Amino acid sequence: MTESSKDLASALLDQHVKHEMASLKGAKLRKFLEQELTELLGLAGTITLNRLTSVNQVMGIIHRIVVNMELDAGIPELAAEMATEVMNTPIQERTTLGEILSREQATGFLEEALELRQQRDRVISEIMAHPVYQELVSNLVYAGLVNYLYEDNLITKSVPGVGSMMKFGRRMANRAVPGLDETFERRIKAWLSDSLPELIVRSEQFLHRALTDDELRDSVMAAWVSMEDQTIADLREGMGDVELQEFVVLGYEFWLQFRKTAYFDGCARAAVEHLFAKYGDRPITDLLDDVGVTREVIMAEVDAYAIPVIDVLREEGYVEALVRRRLSGFYTSAAARKILESEA
């Protein structure tokens, strides 16, 4: 390329850059973005989801970004700090639980939960079968029986002095026959062990009868009424910053493991496959409309976020450098040189 051609190419490049920069600010920038949005939405009305992407491509994104992406150790630390700041902000002391979740909403959640009778029955049965509960029942029955024999039965209450005589007799018997209490305790507990299955069955039957929808509804709503006027700060009383941060860290560690399980992968794939089964052969606009992404919604975000960001990048010189990098390759190309030299 001759010197004159080089000078001409450089001058054209400068003018082209100025032209592009003038169109990338203010009203011209907004008009450009709005026009391109119109073009894209027009294409979205004809292009189907299957043509644009596939189940495997979306699952690939999930695996790369959600499952396999290594997260820096600073993330849980930052999350814990942010959680602490959120829970310590003054608004926690000014906001009541009822302002976040209304009584009507709480009632709606409760009514839906009451419909889960099968799950409720299963929870009761599993609690009844738990060894800790069975031991609790055994200890309560034993303590109640012993207390009744020596303290609260009808005879000791009605006849003065009988209770004292029974206690005295018990002490004297223990002195005469050491270990009598232990033998008595073993026999009662042996009887309890034999009777426990029947006691558990009766307990379960009682709970099924007692925990009716009306009883549960009244109990839960009574608890709700007692809490709805408490502030969030009151409800979190007893949980300090250290405990809160520990919960955040535990939740983060759980997520790191959970995201790599077959269960998570299966759930993600099921959701993605359903999305494509429903929208795969339909235009993209059908999906956008169903999730509420309209032209107005997009333009609102363009005005609120995209244009201000572009303004900052332009002020920092990035936009002009980008345009110049993009165009300079053409103005120094053999095709441009041929045209410019033929015009020289």
Tab-separated table of N, CA, C and O in Angstrom, residues 186-239:
chain	number	residue	atom	x	y	z
A	186	ARG	N	-35.884	-53.755	87.788
A	186	ARG	CA	-35.679	-54.647	86.642
A	186	ARG	C	-36.994	-55.312	86.225
A	186	ARG	O	-37.287	-55.450	85.035
A	187	ARG	N	-37.783	-55.720	87.228
A	187	ARG	CA	-39.035	-56.406	86.908
A	187	ARG	C	-40.036	-55.461	86.238
A	187	ARG	O	-40.732	-55.851	85.287
A	188	ILE	N	-40.100	-54.238	86.751
A	188	ILE	CA	-40.998	-53.266	86.117
A	188	ILE	C	-40.555	-52.976	84.688
A	188	ILE	O	-41.365	-52.941	83.761
A	189	LYS	N	-39.249	-52.797	84.503
A	189	LYS	CA	-38.755	-52.486	83.160
A	189	LYS	C	-38.887	-53.674	82.226
A	189	LYS	O	-39.095	-53.505	81.023
A	190	ALA	N	-38.783	-54.895	82.784
A	190	ALA	CA	-39.017	-56.075	81.954
A	190	ALA	C	-40.474	-56.118	81.494
A	190	ALA	O	-40.780	-56.448	80.345
A	191	TRP	N	-41.363	-55.777	82.433
A	191	TRP	CA	-42.785	-55.725	82.064
A	191	TRP	C	-43.029	-54.650	81.017
A	191	TRP	O	-43.781	-54.848	80.060
A	192	LEU	N	-42.360	-53.508	81.201
A	192	LEU	CA	-42.513	-52.422	80.223
A	192	LEU	C	-42.008	-52.848	78.847
A	192	LEU	O	-42.606	-52.520	77.824
A	193	SER	N	-40.897	-53.577	78.840
A	193	SER	CA	-40.341	-54.023	77.561
A	193	SER	C	-41.320	-54.920	76.830
A	193	SER	O	-41.488	-54.816	75.611
A	194	ASP	N	-42.005	-55.785	77.580
A	194	ASP	CA	-42.995	-56.668	76.955
A	194	ASP	C	-44.237	-55.891	76.522
A	194	ASP	O	-44.882	-56.237	75.524
A	195	SER	N	-44.571	-54.859	77.269
A	195	SER	CA	-45.804	-54.105	76.997
A	195	SER	C	-45.591	-52.958	76.026
A	195	SER	O	-46.567	-52.380	75.531
A	196	LEU	N	-44.316	-52.601	75.770
A	196	LEU	CA	-44.033	-51.416	74.970
A	196	LEU	C	-44.651	-51.446	73.577
A	196	LEU	O	-45.225	-50.446	73.144
A	197	PRO	N	-44.564	-52.543	72.829
A	197	PRO	CA	-45.174	-52.530	71.489
A	197	PRO	C	-46.651	-52.147	71.512
A	197	PRO	O	-47.112	-51.359	70.683
A	198	GLU	N	-47.394	-52.691	72.497
A	198	GLU	CA	-48.815	-52.348	72.603
A	198	GLU	C	-48.996	-50.885	72.981
A	198	GLU	O	-49.900	-50.196	72.475
A	199	LEU	N	-48.132	-50.378	73.878
A	199	LEU	CA	-48.197	-48.964	74.249
A	199	LEU	C	-47.934	-48.057	73.053
A	199	LEU	O	-48.597	-47.031	72.873
A	200	ILE	N	-46.961	-48.432	72.221
A	200	ILE	CA	-46.629	-47.632	71.042
A	200	ILE	C	-47.798	-47.634	70.063
A	200	ILE	O	-48.165	-46.596	69.492
A	201	VAL	N	-48.398	-48.812	69.864
A	201	VAL	CA	-49.546	-48.902	68.947
A	201	VAL	C	-50.678	-48.013	69.431
A	201	VAL	O	-51.303	-47.278	68.651
A	202	ARG	N	-50.939	-48.055	70.739
A	202	ARG	CA	-52.003	-47.217	71.276
A	202	ARG	C	-51.664	-45.735	71.168
A	202	ARG	O	-52.545	-44.907	70.911
A	203	SER	N	-50.381	-45.416	71.388
A	203	SER	CA	-49.954	-44.014	71.242
A	203	SER	C	-50.173	-43.524	69.816
A	203	SER	O	-50.668	-42.411	69.588
A	204	GLU	N	-49.808	-44.366	68.870
A	204	GLU	CA	-49.970	-43.990	67.465
A	204	GLU	C	-51.447	-43.819	67.117
A	204	GLU	O	-51.830	-42.863	66.442
A	205	GLN	N	-52.272	-44.739	67.591
A	205	GLN	CA	-53.705	-44.628	67.324
A	205	GLN	C	-54.277	-43.359	67.945
A	205	GLN	O	-55.107	-42.675	67.337
A	206	PHE	N	-53.802	-43.042	69.154
A	206	PHE	CA	-54.271	-41.830	69.823
A	206	PHE	C	-53.897	-40.578	69.023
A	206	PHE	O	-54.712	-39.669	68.839
A	207	LEU	N	-52.639	-40.523	68.558
A	207	LEU	CA	-52.198	-39.360	67.795
A	207	LEU	C	-52.969	-39.207	66.494
A	207	LEU	O	-53.332	-38.096	66.096
A	208	HIS	N	-53.233	-40.328	65.820
A	208	HIS	CA	-54.010	-40.254	64.583
A	208	HIS	C	-55.403	-39.699	64.852
A	208	HIS	O	-55.950	-38.945	64.036
A	209	ARG	N	-55.984	-40.074	66.009
A	209	ARG	CA	-57.318	-39.562	66.335
A	209	ARG	C	-57.260	-38.115	66.808
A	209	ARG	O	-58.137	-37.313	66.493
A	210	ALA	N	-56.220	-37.795	67.586
A	210	ALA	CA	-56.143	-36.466	68.203
A	210	ALA	C	-55.707	-35.387	67.224
A	210	ALA	O	-56.192	-34.252	67.281
A	211	LEU	N	-54.758	-35.739	66.333
A	211	LEU	CA	-54.226	-34.738	65.401
A	211	LEU	C	-55.136	-34.608	64.186
A	211	LEU	O	-54.747	-34.891	63.056
A	212	THR	N	-56.342	-34.163	64.430
A	212	THR	CA	-57.280	-33.917	63.333
A	212	THR	C	-56.915	-32.617	62.637
A	212	THR	O	-56.126	-31.797	63.156
A	213	ASP	N	-57.500	-32.398	61.490
A	213	ASP	CA	-57.232	-31.156	60.762
A	213	ASP	C	-57.607	-29.941	61.599
A	213	ASP	O	-56.881	-28.942	61.635
A	214	ASP	N	-58.744	-30.031	62.296
A	214	ASP	CA	-59.187	-28.889	63.101
A	214	ASP	C	-58.232	-28.614	64.256
A	214	ASP	O	-57.907	-27.451	64.553
A	215	GLU	N	-57.773	-29.691	64.927
A	215	GLU	CA	-56.845	-29.511	66.039
A	215	GLU	C	-55.528	-28.904	65.562
A	215	GLU	O	-54.980	-27.983	66.183
A	216	LEU	N	-55.007	-29.438	64.482
A	216	LEU	CA	-53.746	-28.919	63.949
A	216	LEU	C	-53.907	-27.476	63.492
A	216	LEU	O	-53.027	-26.636	63.739
A	217	ARG	N	-55.010	-27.206	62.836
A	217	ARG	CA	-55.248	-25.843	62.346
A	217	ARG	C	-55.299	-24.859	63.507
A	217	ARG	O	-54.668	-23.795	63.467
A	218	ASP	N	-56.042	-25.205	64.551
A	218	ASP	CA	-56.155	-24.310	65.711
A	218	ASP	C	-54.812	-24.129	66.404
A	218	ASP	O	-54.444	-23.017	66.796
A	219	SER	N	-54.053	-25.212	66.546
A	219	SER	CA	-52.765	-25.135	67.243
A	219	SER	C	-51.762	-24.297	66.473
A	219	SER	O	-51.081	-23.429	67.037
A	220	VAL	N	-51.661	-24.571	65.173
A	220	VAL	CA	-50.684	-23.849	64.354
A	220	VAL	C	-51.043	-22.372	64.268
A	220	VAL	O	-50.175	-21.493	64.387
A	221	MET	N	-52.310	-22.064	64.049
A	221	MET	CA	-52.698	-20.663	63.920
A	221	MET	C	-52.562	-19.934	65.252
A	221	MET	O	-52.247	-18.734	65.272
A	222	ALA	N	-52.785	-20.641	66.368
A	222	ALA	CA	-52.562	-20.017	67.677
A	222	ALA	C	-51.087	-19.655	67.843
A	222	ALA	O	-50.743	-18.574	68.349
A	223	ALA	N	-50.212	-20.581	67.409
A	223	ALA	CA	-48.770	-20.302	67.463
A	223	ALA	C	-48.410	-19.140	66.548
A	223	ALA	O	-47.591	-18.278	66.899
A	224	TRP	N	-49.051	-19.112	65.380
A	224	TRP	CA	-48.760	-18.031	64.423
A	224	TRP	C	-49.173	-16.676	64.996
A	224	TRP	O	-48.424	-15.698	64.905
A	225	VAL	N	-50.363	-16.621	65.597
A	225	VAL	CA	-50.850	-15.366	66.168
A	225	VAL	C	-49.891	-14.857	67.242
A	225	VAL	O	-49.676	-13.652	67.384
A	226	SER	N	-49.299	-15.785	67.984
A	226	SER	CA	-48.365	-15.380	69.042
A	226	SER	C	-47.034	-14.882	68.495
A	226	SER	O	-46.293	-14.196	69.196
A	227	MET	N	-46.736	-15.208	67.240
A	227	MET	CA	-45.428	-14.838	66.675
A	227	MET	C	-45.511	-13.728	65.640
A	227	MET	O	-44.504	-13.068	65.387
A	228	GLU	N	-46.664	-13.508	65.029
A	228	GLU	CA	-46.707	-12.619	63.864
A	228	GLU	C	-46.361	-11.171	64.188
A	228	GLU	O	-45.954	-10.415	63.298
A	229	ASP	N	-46.506	-10.764	65.454
A	229	ASP	CA	-46.165	-9.386	65.828
A	229	ASP	C	-44.746	-9.257	66.366
A	229	ASP	O	-44.331	-8.160	66.743
A	230	GLN	N	-44.017	-10.366	66.407
A	230	GLN	CA	-42.620	-10.302	66.835
A	230	GLN	C	-41.738	-9.876	65.667
A	230	GLN	O	-42.006	-10.227	64.518
A	231	THR	N	-40.705	-9.127	65.976
A	231	THR	CA	-39.792	-8.700	64.920
A	231	THR	C	-38.860	-9.847	64.534
A	231	THR	O	-38.716	-10.825	65.281
A	232	ILE	N	-38.242	-9.711	63.384
A	232	ILE	CA	-37.289	-10.733	62.936
A	232	ILE	C	-36.120	-10.829	63.904
A	232	ILE	O	-35.604	-11.915	64.168
A	233	ALA	N	-35.736	-9.691	64.484
A	233	ALA	CA	-34.645	-9.703	65.468
A	233	ALA	C	-35.042	-10.514	66.695
A	233	ALA	O	-34.225	-11.242	67.264
A	234	ASP	N	-36.314	-10.401	67.120
A	234	ASP	CA	-36.786	-11.193	68.263
A	234	ASP	C	-36.734	-12.684	67.954
A	234	ASP	O	-36.338	-13.496	68.795
A	235	LEU	N	-37.135	-13.055	66.752
A	235	LEU	CA	-37.204	-14.465	66.379
A	235	LEU	C	-35.823	-15.108	66.261
A	235	LEU	O	-35.682	-16.311	66.442
A	236	ARG	N	-34.824	-14.307	65.912
A	236	ARG	CA	-33.478	-14.880	65.787
A	236	ARG	C	-32.667	-14.730	67.070
A	236	ARG	O	-31.470	-15.007	67.100
A	237	GLU	N	-33.322	-14.323	68.140
A	237	GLU	CA	-32.628	-14.158	69.410
A	237	GLU	C	-31.996	-15.479	69.831
A	237	GLU	O	-32.629	-16.537	69.787
A	238	GLY	N	-30.754	-15.410	70.256
A	238	GLY	CA	-30.032	-16.617	70.645
A	238	GLY	C	-29.098	-17.117	69.559
A	238	GLY	O	-28.230	-17.943	69.826
A	239	MET	N	-29.290	-16.627	68.331
A	239	MET	CA	-28.382	-17.004	67.253
A	239	MET	C	-27.428	-15.845	66.996
A	239	MET	O	-27.805	-14.819	66.425
